[in-house]
Every structure is written in structure tokens, then in C-alpha cells.
Short mmCIF file of C-alpha atoms in Angstrom, two decimals:
data_model
loop_
_atom_site.label_atom_id
_atom_site.label_comp_id
_atom_site.label_asym_id
_atom_site.label_seq_id
_atom_site.Cartn_x
_atom_site.Cartn_y
_atom_site.Cartn_z
CA MET R 660 24.98 22.93 -4.10
CA ASP R 661 24.95 23.71 -7.80
CA LYS R 662 21.28 23.80 -8.74
CA THR R 663 21.96 22.92 -12.37
CA GLN R 664 22.47 19.37 -11.09
CA ASP R 665 18.83 19.17 -10.01
CA SER R 666 17.54 18.68 -13.51
CA LYS R 667 19.84 15.77 -14.29
CA SER R 668 17.87 12.70 -15.26
CA ARG R 669 18.15 9.67 -12.98
CA SER R 670 16.23 7.45 -15.36
CA ILE R 671 17.44 3.87 -15.64
CA ARG R 672 14.91 2.99 -18.34
CA GLY R 673 17.65 2.07 -20.79
CA ILE R 674 19.55 -0.27 -18.50
CA VAL R 675 16.89 -2.49 -16.90
CA PRO R 676 17.57 -6.01 -18.19
CA GLU R 677 14.76 -7.60 -20.27
CA ASN R 678 14.67 -10.54 -17.86
CA HIS R 679 14.54 -8.53 -14.61
CA PRO R 680 11.81 -10.07 -12.41
CA ARG R 681 10.28 -6.65 -11.60
CA ARG R 682 10.87 -5.02 -15.02
CA GLU R 683 7.27 -3.82 -15.59
CA SER R 684 7.05 -2.30 -12.16
CA ILE R 685 10.43 -0.58 -12.58
CA LEU R 686 9.40 0.92 -15.94
CA VAL R 687 6.22 2.38 -14.41
CA ARG R 688 8.37 3.94 -11.70
CA GLU R 689 10.65 5.43 -14.31
CA ARG R 690 7.65 6.95 -16.07
CA LEU R 691 6.81 8.78 -12.85
CA VAL R 692 10.39 9.90 -12.24
CA GLU R 693 10.51 11.31 -15.78
CA ALA R 694 7.13 13.01 -15.19
CA MET R 695 8.57 14.64 -12.08
CA GLU R 696 11.38 16.04 -14.20
CA ARG R 697 8.65 17.62 -16.40
CA GLU R 698 6.83 19.12 -13.34
CA VAL R 699 3.78 16.86 -13.81
CA VAL R 700 4.43 14.76 -10.68
CA VAL R 701 5.62 16.04 -7.27
CA PRO R 702 7.98 14.11 -4.96
CA GLN R 703 5.10 13.20 -2.65
CA GLY R 704 3.43 11.56 -5.66
CA LEU R 705 6.38 9.16 -5.89
CA ILE R 706 5.90 8.14 -2.25
CA ALA R 707 2.21 7.53 -2.96
CA GLN R 708 3.22 5.35 -5.92
CA GLY R 709 5.39 3.26 -3.61
CA ARG R 710 2.53 2.70 -1.17
CA GLY R 711 0.36 1.64 -4.06
CA GLU R 712 2.98 -0.80 -5.35
CA CYS R 713 2.96 -2.62 -2.03
CA PHE R 714 -0.81 -3.07 -1.97
CA ASP R 715 -0.82 -4.01 -5.66
CA TYR R 716 1.68 -6.71 -4.87
CA LEU R 717 -0.64 -8.01 -2.15
CA ILE R 718 -3.53 -8.38 -4.60
CA GLY R 719 -1.22 -10.12 -7.06
CA GLU R 720 -1.22 -7.20 -9.54
CA LYS R 721 -4.56 -8.26 -11.05
CA THR R 722 -8.10 -6.81 -11.11
CA ARG R 723 -9.91 -9.01 -8.60
CA ASP R 724 -13.64 -9.67 -8.14
CA PHE R 725 -14.03 -7.01 -5.41
CA ALA R 726 -12.74 -4.48 -7.96
CA GLU R 727 -15.00 -5.87 -10.72
CA ARG R 728 -18.09 -5.30 -8.55
CA ALA R 729 -17.04 -1.71 -7.78
CA LEU R 730 -16.22 -1.06 -11.45
CA GLU R 731 -19.72 -2.11 -12.55
CA VAL R 732 -21.46 0.17 -10.06
CA ALA R 733 -19.05 3.02 -10.82
CA ALA R 734 -19.88 2.67 -14.52
CA VAL R 735 -23.62 2.88 -13.81
CA LEU R 736 -23.17 5.98 -11.62
CA LEU R 737 -21.08 7.70 -14.28
CA ILE R 738 -23.54 6.89 -17.10
CA GLU R 739 -26.55 8.10 -15.12
CA ALA R 740 -24.93 11.25 -13.71
CA LYS R 741 -26.08 14.72 -14.85
CA ASN R 742 -22.57 16.18 -14.60
CA PRO R 743 -19.90 13.52 -14.14
CA VAL R 744 -16.33 14.78 -13.71
CA ILE R 745 -13.03 12.91 -13.76
CA SER R 746 -10.64 14.63 -11.33
CA VAL R 747 -7.05 14.26 -12.51
CA ASN R 748 -3.87 14.73 -10.49
CA GLY R 749 -0.21 14.50 -11.47
CA ASN R 750 0.25 10.75 -11.03
CA MET R 751 -2.85 9.92 -13.09
CA ALA R 752 -1.78 12.28 -15.87
CA ALA R 753 1.66 10.66 -15.89
CA LEU R 754 0.41 7.08 -15.87
CA VAL R 755 -2.83 6.96 -17.92
CA PRO R 756 -3.43 10.21 -19.88
CA ARG R 757 -4.81 8.57 -23.05
CA GLU R 758 -6.92 6.14 -21.06
CA ILE R 759 -8.49 9.02 -19.08
CA VAL R 760 -9.48 10.80 -22.30
CA GLU R 761 -10.96 7.58 -23.74
CA LEU R 762 -12.96 6.99 -20.57
CA ALA R 763 -14.22 10.61 -20.55
CA ASP R 764 -15.31 10.24 -24.20
CA ALA R 765 -17.13 6.97 -23.52
CA ILE R 766 -19.22 8.29 -20.59
CA PRO R 767 -19.17 11.29 -21.65
CA ALA R 768 -17.63 13.20 -18.70
CA LYS R 769 -15.62 16.35 -18.14
CA ILE R 770 -11.95 16.29 -17.15
CA GLU R 771 -10.69 18.58 -14.39
CA VAL R 772 -7.18 19.06 -13.02
CA ASN R 773 -7.11 19.08 -9.23
CA LEU R 774 -3.84 19.22 -7.32
CA PHE R 775 -2.75 19.16 -3.70
CA TYR R 776 0.41 21.02 -4.68
CA ARG R 777 -1.14 23.54 -7.04
CA ASP R 778 0.75 26.11 -9.04
CA GLU R 779 0.27 27.37 -12.54
CA ILE R 780 3.33 25.65 -13.98
CA ARG R 781 2.09 22.25 -12.83
CA GLU R 782 -1.51 22.88 -13.88
CA LYS R 783 -0.38 23.81 -17.37
CA ALA R 784 2.08 20.91 -17.59
CA ILE R 785 -0.75 18.50 -16.75
CA GLU R 786 -3.17 20.21 -19.11
CA LYS R 787 -0.56 19.82 -21.85
CA VAL R 788 -0.19 16.10 -21.17
CA LEU R 789 -3.98 15.63 -21.32
CA ARG R 790 -4.38 17.70 -24.50
CA GLU R 791 -1.58 15.75 -26.18
CA ALA R 792 -3.51 12.62 -25.21
CA GLY R 793 -6.58 13.95 -27.06
CA ALA R 794 -8.55 15.97 -24.47
CA ARG R 795 -10.53 18.81 -26.09
CA GLU R 796 -11.37 20.55 -22.83
CA VAL R 797 -9.47 20.53 -19.51
CA LEU R 798 -11.15 22.29 -16.57
CA GLY R 799 -9.55 23.53 -13.36
CA VAL R 800 -6.55 25.30 -14.91
CA GLY R 801 -5.69 28.92 -13.97
CA GLU R 802 -8.69 31.24 -13.64
CA ASP R 803 -11.12 28.38 -14.26
CA ALA R 804 -10.37 27.01 -10.76
CA SER R 805 -11.97 30.07 -9.18
CA GLU R 806 -14.51 28.37 -6.89
CA THR R 807 -13.70 26.77 -3.53
CA ILE R 808 -14.95 23.77 -1.58
CA PRO R 809 -14.68 23.72 2.22
CA GLU R 810 -11.49 21.90 3.21
CA LEU R 811 -8.69 21.77 5.73
CA PHE R 812 -5.50 23.15 4.34
CA SER R 813 -4.61 22.35 0.77
CA GLN R 814 -5.02 23.92 -2.62
CA ARG R 815 -7.34 21.00 -3.42
CA ARG R 816 -10.13 23.40 -2.41
CA ARG R 817 -9.89 25.27 -5.71
CA VAL R 818 -12.31 23.84 -8.29
CA SER R 819 -14.08 24.75 -11.52
CA LYS R 820 -17.66 26.05 -11.43
CA ARG R 821 -18.66 23.95 -14.44
CA GLY R 822 -16.71 20.97 -13.16
CA ILE R 823 -16.29 19.56 -9.65
CA LEU R 824 -18.29 22.35 -7.95
CA SER R 825 -21.48 21.41 -9.79
CA ALA R 826 -20.71 17.71 -10.37
CA ASP R 827 -23.05 15.05 -9.00
CA VAL R 828 -20.56 12.20 -9.56
CA VAL R 829 -16.78 12.64 -9.24
CA LEU R 830 -14.20 9.99 -10.17
CA LEU R 831 -10.95 10.34 -8.19
CA GLY R 832 -7.74 8.37 -8.36
CA LEU R 833 -4.88 8.41 -5.86
CA GLU R 834 -6.52 10.94 -3.61
CA ASP R 835 -6.12 12.35 -0.10
CA GLY R 836 -8.71 11.53 2.53
CA ASP R 837 -9.58 15.12 3.46
CA ARG R 838 -10.72 15.91 -0.05
CA THR R 839 -12.82 12.79 -0.43
CA GLU R 840 -14.59 13.61 2.83
CA ALA R 841 -15.22 17.20 1.71
CA LEU R 842 -16.80 16.08 -1.59
CA VAL R 843 -19.00 13.46 0.09
CA LYS R 844 -20.14 16.08 2.64
CA MET R 845 -21.20 18.27 -0.29
CA GLY R 846 -23.59 15.50 -1.30
CA LYS R 847 -21.64 14.22 -4.29
CA LYS R 848 -21.23 10.55 -5.18
CA VAL R 849 -17.50 9.89 -5.07
CA ILE R 850 -15.88 7.01 -6.93
CA ALA R 851 -12.31 6.42 -5.73
CA ILE R 852 -9.60 4.28 -7.29
CA ASP R 853 -7.30 3.41 -4.39
CA LEU R 854 -5.13 0.33 -3.84
CA ASN R 855 -5.22 0.79 -0.08
CA PRO R 856 -8.57 -0.51 1.22
CA LEU R 857 -7.76 0.99 4.64
CA SER R 858 -7.21 4.59 3.53
CA ARG R 859 -9.62 7.32 4.58
CA THR R 860 -10.39 7.85 0.90
CA SER R 861 -11.37 4.19 0.52
CA LEU R 862 -13.47 4.25 3.68
CA THR R 863 -15.20 7.54 2.81
CA ALA R 864 -15.93 7.11 -0.91
CA SER R 865 -19.32 5.95 -2.18
CA VAL R 866 -17.64 3.36 -4.41
CA THR R 867 -14.03 2.24 -3.96
CA ILE R 868 -12.22 0.45 -6.77
CA VAL R 869 -9.29 -1.32 -5.06
CA ASP R 870 -7.10 -1.64 -8.11
CA ASN R 871 -4.15 -0.04 -9.90
CA VAL R 872 -5.24 2.97 -12.04
CA ILE R 873 -3.23 1.47 -14.88
CA ARG R 874 -5.70 -1.43 -15.02
CA ALA R 875 -8.77 0.28 -13.53
CA ILE R 876 -9.20 3.20 -15.95
CA PRO R 877 -9.32 1.01 -19.11
CA ALA R 878 -11.46 -1.55 -17.26
CA LEU R 879 -13.89 1.19 -16.24
CA ARG R 880 -14.25 2.25 -19.88
CA GLU R 881 -15.11 -1.34 -20.82
CA LYS R 882 -17.74 -1.45 -18.06
CA VAL R 883 -19.22 1.88 -19.20
CA LEU R 884 -19.70 0.51 -22.71
CA LYS R 885 -21.21 -2.70 -21.30
CA MET R 886 -23.55 -0.98 -18.80
CA LYS R 887 -24.93 1.28 -21.53
CA SER R 888 -26.61 -1.75 -23.07
CA LEU R 889 -28.36 -2.68 -19.80
CA SER R 890 -31.90 -1.56 -19.02
CA ARG R 891 -32.56 0.99 -16.29
CA GLU R 892 -34.01 -1.82 -14.13
CA GLU R 893 -30.92 -3.96 -14.48
CA ARG R 894 -28.72 -1.02 -13.57
CA GLU R 895 -30.92 -0.15 -10.59
CA LYS R 896 -30.54 -3.70 -9.33
CA LEU R 897 -26.75 -3.44 -9.43
CA LEU R 898 -26.83 -0.17 -7.47
CA LYS R 899 -29.20 -1.58 -4.84
CA GLY R 900 -27.14 -4.72 -4.30
CA TYR R 901 -23.92 -2.80 -3.75
CA ASN R 902 -22.28 -2.36 -0.36
CA ASN R 903 -18.92 -0.57 -0.36
CA ARG R 904 -17.91 -1.89 3.09
CA ASP R 905 -18.37 -5.44 1.79
CA VAL R 906 -16.11 -4.65 -1.14
CA LEU R 907 -13.41 -3.22 1.15
CA ARG R 908 -13.71 -6.21 3.48
CA GLY R 909 -13.34 -8.48 0.47
CA ALA R 910 -10.16 -6.70 -0.59
CA MET R 911 -8.63 -6.91 2.88
CA LYS R 912 -9.59 -10.55 3.23
CA PHE R 913 -8.00 -11.31 -0.15
CA MET R 914 -4.74 -9.61 0.86
CA SER R 915 -4.76 -11.40 4.21
CA GLU R 916 -5.25 -14.82 2.63
CA ARG R 917 -2.62 -14.16 -0.01
CA LEU R 918 -0.06 -13.26 2.67
CA ALA R 919 -0.96 -16.37 4.64
CA GLN R 920 -0.52 -18.49 1.50
CA LEU R 921 2.80 -16.84 0.63
CA SER R 922 4.06 -17.54 4.15
CA LEU R 923 3.22 -21.23 3.71
CA ASP R 924 5.03 -21.35 0.36
CA LEU R 925 8.20 -19.88 1.87
CA MET C 1063 10.14 24.54 -19.19
CA ASP C 1064 12.03 26.99 -16.98
CA LYS C 1065 14.48 24.85 -15.04
CA THR C 1066 14.78 27.36 -12.21
CA GLN C 1067 11.42 26.05 -11.08
CA ASP C 1068 12.89 22.60 -10.44
CA SER C 1069 14.52 23.60 -7.20
CA LYS C 1070 11.37 25.08 -5.68
CA SER C 1071 10.58 23.43 -2.37
CA ARG C 1072 7.32 21.48 -2.16
CA SER C 1073 7.63 20.96 1.59
CA ILE C 1074 4.39 21.13 3.56
CA ARG C 1075 6.16 20.68 6.92
CA GLY C 1076 4.84 24.04 8.19
CA ILE C 1077 1.20 23.44 7.32
CA VAL C 1078 0.44 19.90 8.54
CA PRO C 1079 -2.08 20.35 11.37
CA GLU C 1080 -0.92 19.16 14.82
CA ASN C 1081 -3.95 16.85 15.02
CA HIS C 1082 -3.57 15.25 11.56
CA PRO C 1083 -4.04 11.46 11.98
CA ARG C 1084 -0.94 10.70 9.89
CA ARG C 1085 1.22 13.66 11.01
CA GLU C 1086 4.31 11.60 12.01
CA SER C 1087 4.28 9.69 8.76
CA ILE C 1088 3.86 12.90 6.74
CA LEU C 1089 6.78 14.59 8.52
CA VAL C 1090 9.07 11.63 7.74
CA ARG C 1091 8.04 11.94 4.09
CA GLU C 1092 8.85 15.64 4.15
CA ARG C 1093 12.30 14.86 5.54
CA LEU C 1094 12.95 12.68 2.48
CA VAL C 1095 11.56 15.26 0.04
CA GLU C 1096 13.86 17.88 1.59
CA ALA C 1097 16.78 15.42 1.38
CA MET C 1098 16.04 14.98 -2.33
CA GLU C 1099 16.33 18.73 -2.74
CA ARG C 1100 19.83 18.44 -1.20
CA GLU C 1101 20.80 15.55 -3.59
CA VAL C 1102 20.99 13.02 -0.74
CA VAL C 1103 17.92 11.05 -1.85
CA VAL C 1104 16.95 10.15 -5.43
CA PRO C 1105 13.35 10.02 -6.73
CA GLN C 1106 13.40 6.21 -6.70
CA GLY C 1107 14.23 6.43 -2.98
CA LEU C 1108 10.90 8.17 -2.42
CA ILE C 1109 9.06 5.31 -4.14
CA ALA C 1110 10.90 2.84 -1.90
CA GLN C 1111 9.83 4.88 1.14
CA GLY C 1112 6.20 4.57 0.03
CA ARG C 1113 6.47 0.78 -0.27
CA GLY C 1114 7.95 0.69 3.21
CA GLU C 1115 5.15 2.83 4.65
CA CYS C 1116 2.59 0.32 3.46
CA PHE C 1117 4.31 -2.67 5.08
CA ASP C 1118 4.99 -0.63 8.23
CA TYR C 1119 1.29 0.08 8.44
CA LEU C 1120 0.61 -3.66 8.20
CA ILE C 1121 2.84 -4.40 11.21
CA GLY C 1122 1.17 -1.58 13.14
CA GLU C 1123 4.29 0.66 13.04
CA LYS C 1124 5.91 -1.15 15.97
CA THR C 1125 8.97 -3.40 16.43
CA ARG C 1126 7.39 -6.86 16.71
CA ASP C 1127 8.79 -10.08 18.17
CA PHE C 1128 9.96 -11.41 14.79
CA ALA C 1129 12.09 -8.23 14.50
CA GLU C 1130 13.34 -8.57 18.10
CA ARG C 1131 14.65 -12.07 17.37
CA ALA C 1132 16.47 -10.88 14.24
CA LEU C 1133 17.87 -7.84 16.07
CA GLU C 1134 19.43 -10.03 18.78
CA VAL C 1135 21.16 -12.30 16.29
CA ALA C 1136 22.23 -9.34 14.16
CA ALA C 1137 23.81 -7.76 17.24
CA VAL C 1138 25.77 -10.95 17.99
CA LEU C 1139 27.03 -11.21 14.39
CA LEU C 1140 28.14 -7.56 14.40
CA ILE C 1141 29.95 -7.86 17.76
CA GLU C 1142 31.78 -11.04 16.75
CA ALA C 1143 32.69 -9.92 13.23
CA LYS C 1144 36.32 -9.23 12.30
CA ASN C 1145 35.41 -6.40 9.91
CA PRO C 1146 31.75 -5.34 10.26
CA VAL C 1147 30.56 -2.62 7.86
CA ILE C 1148 27.36 -0.57 7.84
CA SER C 1149 26.41 0.14 4.22
CA VAL C 1150 24.58 3.47 3.94
CA ASN C 1151 22.40 4.71 1.10
CA GLY C 1152 20.58 8.01 0.58
CA ASN C 1153 17.38 7.14 2.43
CA MET C 1154 19.25 5.87 5.49
CA ALA C 1155 21.44 8.98 5.57
CA ALA C 1156 18.34 11.18 5.33
CA LEU C 1157 16.36 9.35 8.00
CA VAL C 1158 18.84 8.14 10.66
CA PRO C 1159 22.32 9.71 10.25
CA ARG C 1160 23.04 10.24 13.97
CA GLU C 1161 21.65 6.82 14.87
CA ILE C 1162 23.93 5.14 12.28
CA VAL C 1163 26.99 6.82 13.77
CA GLU C 1164 25.96 5.83 17.31
CA LEU C 1165 25.45 2.22 16.20
CA ALA C 1166 28.83 2.16 14.43
CA ASP C 1167 30.53 3.50 17.58
CA ALA C 1168 28.84 0.91 19.80
CA ILE C 1169 29.90 -2.14 17.73
CA PRO C 1170 32.48 -0.69 16.58
CA ALA C 1171 31.94 -0.89 12.79
CA LYS C 1172 32.98 1.03 9.69
CA ILE C 1173 30.54 3.15 7.71
CA GLU C 1174 30.52 2.96 3.91
CA VAL C 1175 28.42 4.86 1.38
CA ASN C 1176 26.98 2.57 -1.29
CA LEU C 1177 24.56 3.88 -3.90
CA PHE C 1178 22.56 2.43 -6.76
CA TYR C 1179 22.56 5.88 -8.39
CA ARG C 1180 26.17 6.79 -7.74
CA ASP C 1181 27.79 10.07 -8.66
CA GLU C 1182 30.31 12.17 -6.84
CA ILE C 1183 27.87 14.94 -5.91
CA ARG C 1184 25.57 12.46 -4.13
CA GLU C 1185 28.44 10.56 -2.50
CA LYS C 1186 29.79 13.78 -1.05
CA ALA C 1187 26.36 15.05 0.00
CA ILE C 1188 25.81 11.82 1.94
CA GLU C 1189 29.32 11.89 3.41
CA LYS C 1190 28.61 15.45 4.59
CA VAL C 1191 25.36 14.38 6.30
CA LEU C 1192 27.18 11.53 8.07
CA ARG C 1193 30.13 13.69 9.15
CA GLU C 1194 27.75 16.34 10.49
CA ALA C 1195 26.12 13.53 12.46
CA GLY C 1196 29.50 12.73 14.04
CA ALA C 1197 31.13 10.14 11.74
CA ARG C 1198 34.92 10.36 11.82
CA GLU C 1199 35.47 8.14 8.78
CA VAL C 1200 33.19 7.51 5.80
CA LEU C 1201 34.34 4.90 3.30
CA GLY C 1202 33.16 4.41 -0.28
CA VAL C 1203 33.41 8.03 -1.42
CA GLY C 1204 35.25 8.99 -4.63
CA GLU C 1205 38.52 7.12 -5.21
CA ASP C 1206 37.98 4.99 -2.10
CA ALA C 1207 35.24 3.05 -3.95
CA SER C 1208 37.81 1.63 -6.35
CA GLU C 1209 37.12 -2.10 -5.94
CA THR C 1210 34.24 -3.97 -7.58
CA ILE C 1211 31.98 -6.84 -6.59
CA PRO C 1212 30.38 -9.01 -9.31
CA GLU C 1213 26.89 -7.71 -10.05
CA LEU C 1214 24.30 -7.19 -12.73
CA PHE C 1215 24.08 -3.59 -13.78
CA SER C 1216 24.31 -0.91 -11.13
CA GLN C 1217 26.98 1.27 -9.60
CA ARG C 1218 26.39 -0.69 -6.40
CA ARG C 1219 29.33 -2.82 -7.56
CA ARG C 1220 31.82 -0.15 -6.53
CA VAL C 1221 33.05 -0.70 -2.98
CA SER C 1222 35.90 0.20 -0.66
CA LYS C 1223 38.83 -2.22 -0.20
CA ARG C 1224 38.94 -1.62 3.55
CA GLY C 1225 35.15 -1.71 3.81
CA ILE C 1226 32.60 -3.91 2.08
CA LEU C 1227 35.14 -5.76 -0.10
CA SER C 1228 36.90 -7.24 2.95
CA ALA C 1229 33.93 -7.22 5.36
CA ASP C 1230 32.75 -10.47 6.91
CA VAL C 1231 29.44 -8.99 8.14
CA VAL C 1232 27.55 -6.24 6.27
CA LEU C 1233 24.50 -4.41 7.58
CA LEU C 1234 22.22 -3.11 4.81
CA GLY C 1235 19.04 -1.09 4.98
CA LEU C 1236 16.54 -0.46 2.16
CA GLU C 1237 18.49 -2.47 -0.34
CA ASP C 1238 18.02 -4.01 -3.79
CA GLY C 1239 17.89 -7.76 -4.17
CA ASP C 1240 20.70 -8.08 -6.70
CA ARG C 1241 23.22 -6.58 -4.33
CA THR C 1242 22.19 -8.68 -1.37
CA GLU C 1243 22.57 -11.82 -3.50
CA ALA C 1244 26.00 -10.71 -4.70
CA LEU C 1245 27.28 -10.12 -1.16
CA VAL C 1246 25.94 -13.46 0.11
CA LYS C 1247 27.56 -15.25 -2.85
CA MET C 1248 30.87 -13.68 -1.80
CA GLY C 1249 30.50 -15.55 1.52
CA LYS C 1250 29.59 -12.56 3.66
CA LYS C 1251 26.96 -12.62 6.39
CA VAL C 1252 24.37 -10.05 5.34
CA ILE C 1253 22.01 -8.39 7.83
CA ALA C 1254 19.14 -6.61 6.05
CA ILE C 1255 16.63 -4.14 7.46
CA ASP C 1256 13.63 -4.44 5.14
CA LEU C 1257 9.94 -3.90 5.88
CA ASN C 1258 8.95 -6.18 3.00
CA PRO C 1259 9.33 -9.80 4.14
CA LEU C 1260 8.75 -10.94 0.54
CA SER C 1261 11.53 -8.95 -1.12
CA ARG C 1262 14.49 -10.72 -2.65
CA THR C 1263 16.69 -8.90 -0.14
CA SER C 1264 14.65 -10.31 2.75
CA LEU C 1265 14.68 -13.81 1.29
CA THR C 1266 18.40 -13.76 0.50
CA ALA C 1267 19.87 -12.10 3.60
CA SER C 1268 21.36 -14.16 6.45
CA VAL C 1269 19.34 -12.16 8.99
CA THR C 1270 16.32 -10.01 8.04
CA ILE C 1271 15.04 -7.36 10.43
CA VAL C 1272 11.47 -6.68 9.26
CA ASP C 1273 11.13 -3.21 10.77
CA ASN C 1274 11.37 0.48 9.95
CA VAL C 1275 15.01 1.72 9.95
CA ILE C 1276 13.84 4.61 12.12
CA ARG C 1277 13.09 2.13 14.92
CA ALA C 1278 15.51 -0.66 13.95
CA ILE C 1279 18.82 1.23 13.99
CA PRO C 1280 18.45 2.56 17.58
CA ALA C 1281 17.03 -0.82 18.66
CA LEU C 1282 20.04 -2.60 17.15
CA ARG C 1283 22.40 -0.36 19.15
CA GLU C 1284 20.56 -1.31 22.35
CA LYS C 1285 20.89 -4.99 21.47
CA VAL C 1286 24.61 -4.58 20.73
CA LEU C 1287 25.17 -3.12 24.21
CA LYS C 1288 23.09 -5.91 25.76
CA MET C 1289 24.73 -8.76 23.82
CA LYS C 1290 28.21 -7.56 24.82
CA SER C 1291 27.44 -8.62 28.38
CA LEU C 1292 26.50 -12.17 27.33
CA SER C 1293 29.00 -15.02 27.42
CA ARG C 1294 30.25 -16.57 24.19
CA GLU C 1295 28.16 -19.67 24.96
CA GLU C 1296 24.97 -17.66 25.39
CA ARG C 1297 25.63 -15.86 22.10
CA GLU C 1298 26.39 -19.13 20.35
CA LYS C 1299 23.05 -20.51 21.54
CA LEU C 1300 21.20 -17.54 20.05
CA LEU C 1301 22.94 -18.01 16.69
CA LYS C 1302 22.24 -21.76 16.63
CA GLY C 1303 18.54 -21.31 17.42
CA TYR C 1304 17.98 -18.76 14.67
CA ASN C 1305 16.12 -19.53 11.43
CA ASN C 1306 15.60 -16.58 9.08
CA ARG C 1307 12.77 -18.31 7.16
CA ASP C 1308 10.87 -18.70 10.43
CA VAL C 1309 11.30 -15.00 11.13
CA LEU C 1310 10.02 -14.05 7.66
CA ARG C 1311 7.09 -16.45 8.00
CA GLY C 1312 6.30 -14.88 11.36
CA ALA C 1313 6.26 -11.39 9.82
CA MET C 1314 3.97 -12.48 6.97
CA LYS C 1315 1.65 -14.29 9.34
CA PHE C 1316 1.47 -11.21 11.57
CA MET C 1317 0.56 -8.97 8.60
CA SER C 1318 -2.00 -11.49 7.39
CA GLU C 1319 -3.69 -11.74 10.78
CA ARG C 1320 -3.69 -7.97 11.23
CA LEU C 1321 -5.42 -7.49 7.87
CA ALA C 1322 -7.98 -10.14 8.75
CA GLN C 1323 -8.63 -8.40 12.08
CA LEU C 1324 -8.91 -4.97 10.44
CA SER C 1325 -11.43 -6.37 7.95
CA LEU C 1326 -13.56 -7.64 10.85
CA ASP C 1327 -13.41 -4.25 12.59
CA LEU C 1328 -14.61 -2.44 9.46
#
């Protein structure tokens, strides 16, 4: 088949009616499809987006109290970390580039590109997106990703010496389970943003924010600013009272009850 | 950016470990990514696959009793139809081409290509997949899709005169809600295969099979063979006792209870 056809845009951004019941959701999808055409997102990232959409639908597309609790503790961990790093993949760069930079500035934290499907074209495309969104430094691109973490089979193992390798707290969004496990085994605190409370990432992370990155990243910045005004004792109390399994159970229970309610309304 | 990079394969088929907990699911994803590289599947089809994966997970990746009930009634409708048509899109062609042809032969029914993102390259790529899988006739390609059905904004409106336009029963998989509504308004019986019991397609269809097309299409063929041996009275009884809302409620209740159970097991 003629390969020149591959680059043809399939975007329907311009033709989604203003009154379409799923307009917002469709426009987010289109943002990812366009990002794939710019090499920022890979096809597998689109499938991951779809899985997320389903779980987001089940929580009613809102930041719920189980996410609020995780956001508060995540903010405390990030503020108190010696070397906090925000790990960015293609989907996050496509969906919330400016919000990532604003969060990194508020903490402050480093930003590192980390990809399952790593190649230099993608790394640089994502770096470009982040720099255009205001990032002054982007780790994990090219030679900077020269260190490795023990892992099963993906290019996720390649990390920056000043970034994820030496980080004590790592914030991940939309991640694979193998990588989360590897980072936790290295003794790092891992904060995951994952809409699926049943994923290995969710079950393995130190703190799991069951929410859409589109809402969670700006909400996390708000919590960081708020937690900065708390005393060390108040923060300590939040950390001590936190149980990630309870949060995941809360998310699953919420989804279960919502489905039961929707079935009654049918 | 250098467009020659766009056609580079991102397949990880060769490197997924045999013991990976989600190996089957990952290989199905890879089949779709490869189909996108051949123009059969569009990026939005990958997002739809991801949504399906999530709901499939919630039903435990098995054909449940609510799907069995819908499959039986769907088989009766297809056997008794004057002009039954199986409407095929990119994802279905990528996932179950041979199974679609075998189902069409068993009924017998016509096969028609119908695409949201229609262009001649895709139509022909899908026709090729179906012909290689054994289809002798594929409607809805090129000039054959010359008729239109009233619809909102997509190329879905274009149909074949001998196929969907004059069909009394249409089988759809992985469909958009607008189209399902349009076909029902035209007085057709619509059988939908949709893992999301809350979608507009599921709510609008005459019969909704809440199951993965990978399991549902072969299962439907089995039911067709079985229902052929029933008397007209026995078939009539099945049709009379069927309530699609009950089936959808059953699917939602099942998902709800499974989530509640999983939260207890955590």
C-alpha cells in the first residue's frame, strides 16, 4: 500500500457537533490522534486512553474523595522529597504538557521523559512539546538516559542519573505495571495516576490517584500549594493516616455502586 | 518531521514474555496496531478497543448468561430474516475476519463494509481482508455504497442498495450510537455486539450482545446452527420472552457485583 497515505489526518475535530453528548471526550481523543501523527503518542497509547475512558465513565468523570485523599498525601510526599521527579510519557505530554510544567514549578520537581517505545525521534518530539509548554530542563532524552534500572523487557529501563535513578519520589501517569514494581523495589516512593484501581500499577504504587490525568495534574498542583502552608506535624499526620489499599477499595466500591445505580435507572 | 518514520512498526509481538499475565490481551492489541499499519483500522478504533478491554475485564473475559440469552434471540432473528446483513468495520475485520465469513455462510447473510472514516483505500483494504478470509461477496465498497440513510455527520450514511438499505435485520459490532439509532428508526431489527451495556448503541439496539466480538461471533454461529433445528413455535417463544433492558440490567449488575467482590478480595 502507498505509504504516503499513512500520514493522512483522520481528525474529526472540525465536524463534531456542538451538542454531541460525548463532545468533550471525543475532542480529547482527537488530541491524542493528532499527537500520534506528530510521533508523540504511539498506537498502544490510544488503546490505553480507551481503557481509561471506560473507568473514568464509571467514576462519573469527576475527582472523587478517594482521589482527593491520595492527592493530599501525594502532595506532601512531593514537597518533602529530596529529589522528586515527574516521569512523562507520550500520552501525558499530549494531554497535559502545560499542567505538568506548572506542577513541576510548584513543587519544585524535575521532569523526565520515560517511554516504553523509546526512540530518539519520539524522545525529541516529547521534549519539544514540554519545552513549548515552558519546561526549562527535560531529562531522559538521548545520552542523558544512560543509566538503567532492572526490568523485564522494555526500554523503560533507561533513565537519567540526575533524574529517576537518584529520585526518592517519582510521579507516574498512565504507566505499565512492570515499571512501577521495579521502581518500588528500588526503594522509591511511587505516586501513580491511574484510572484503573485494579491495575498492577495501582496495586503496587505507594500512592494511587484514581483519576483522569487531565483533572489530577492541576488538582495535584493545587494540593501542593495548600500543603506547603501546613506544619510538618500536620503533614506527618496525613501520611500516617493513609492506606493505599483503602483508597483502591473505595474507588472500586464507588464504581460498583454507580453501576448498580445505573442499572436501576435503566 | 520525517514522514518516512510514520510507517515504522511499533509491534512488540515478538518480545512479550510467554508468562506475561496479560499476554493474550496484549497480542490482540498488537493485531489491531498491525491492522492500523495496513490501513484496516483507524486510530479511533484503537481507543474503542481500549474501552472494550475495560468492560471485558469487568465481565471476567467470558461469555456470561446475559450474553447467551441475547445470542439465542439474535440467532433466531438472523435465521428468520428476509435479508440479513452483517455490517463490518475495521476493528471487526482485523479481529475476526474468518469468523465473520463462517457466520455469514451459516445464516446465510450478506457482508457489507460500513465505516465511520470511509475512504476507498480503507474500504478496499477491508474488502481484501474479508476476501482472503473466504468471503465471496463484499458489499458497500466503492460505487456499491451509493445509497444513503438519514444520519448526523459521518460517512456511515453510505450503504449498499442490496445490503443495509434493504435489510430487515442488521448485525453490528463496535458501533457508534448515531448509526444504531438511524437504523432502528428505519424500522430494522438491529443486533449489536457491544461490551459497554451503557452505550447508546446498547440502549438503542433491538438485541444487545454484551460480549467481546472475538468470543461472540463464533458463539453466534453455534447458536445459528442450534436454532435451525428448533421448531417455529420454539423460536417464537424465545423471541416473545426476550427483553433487551433486562439483559442490559443483568450485564450491569454482573459488573457491579464483580467489582464489589474484587474490592473485598483486595
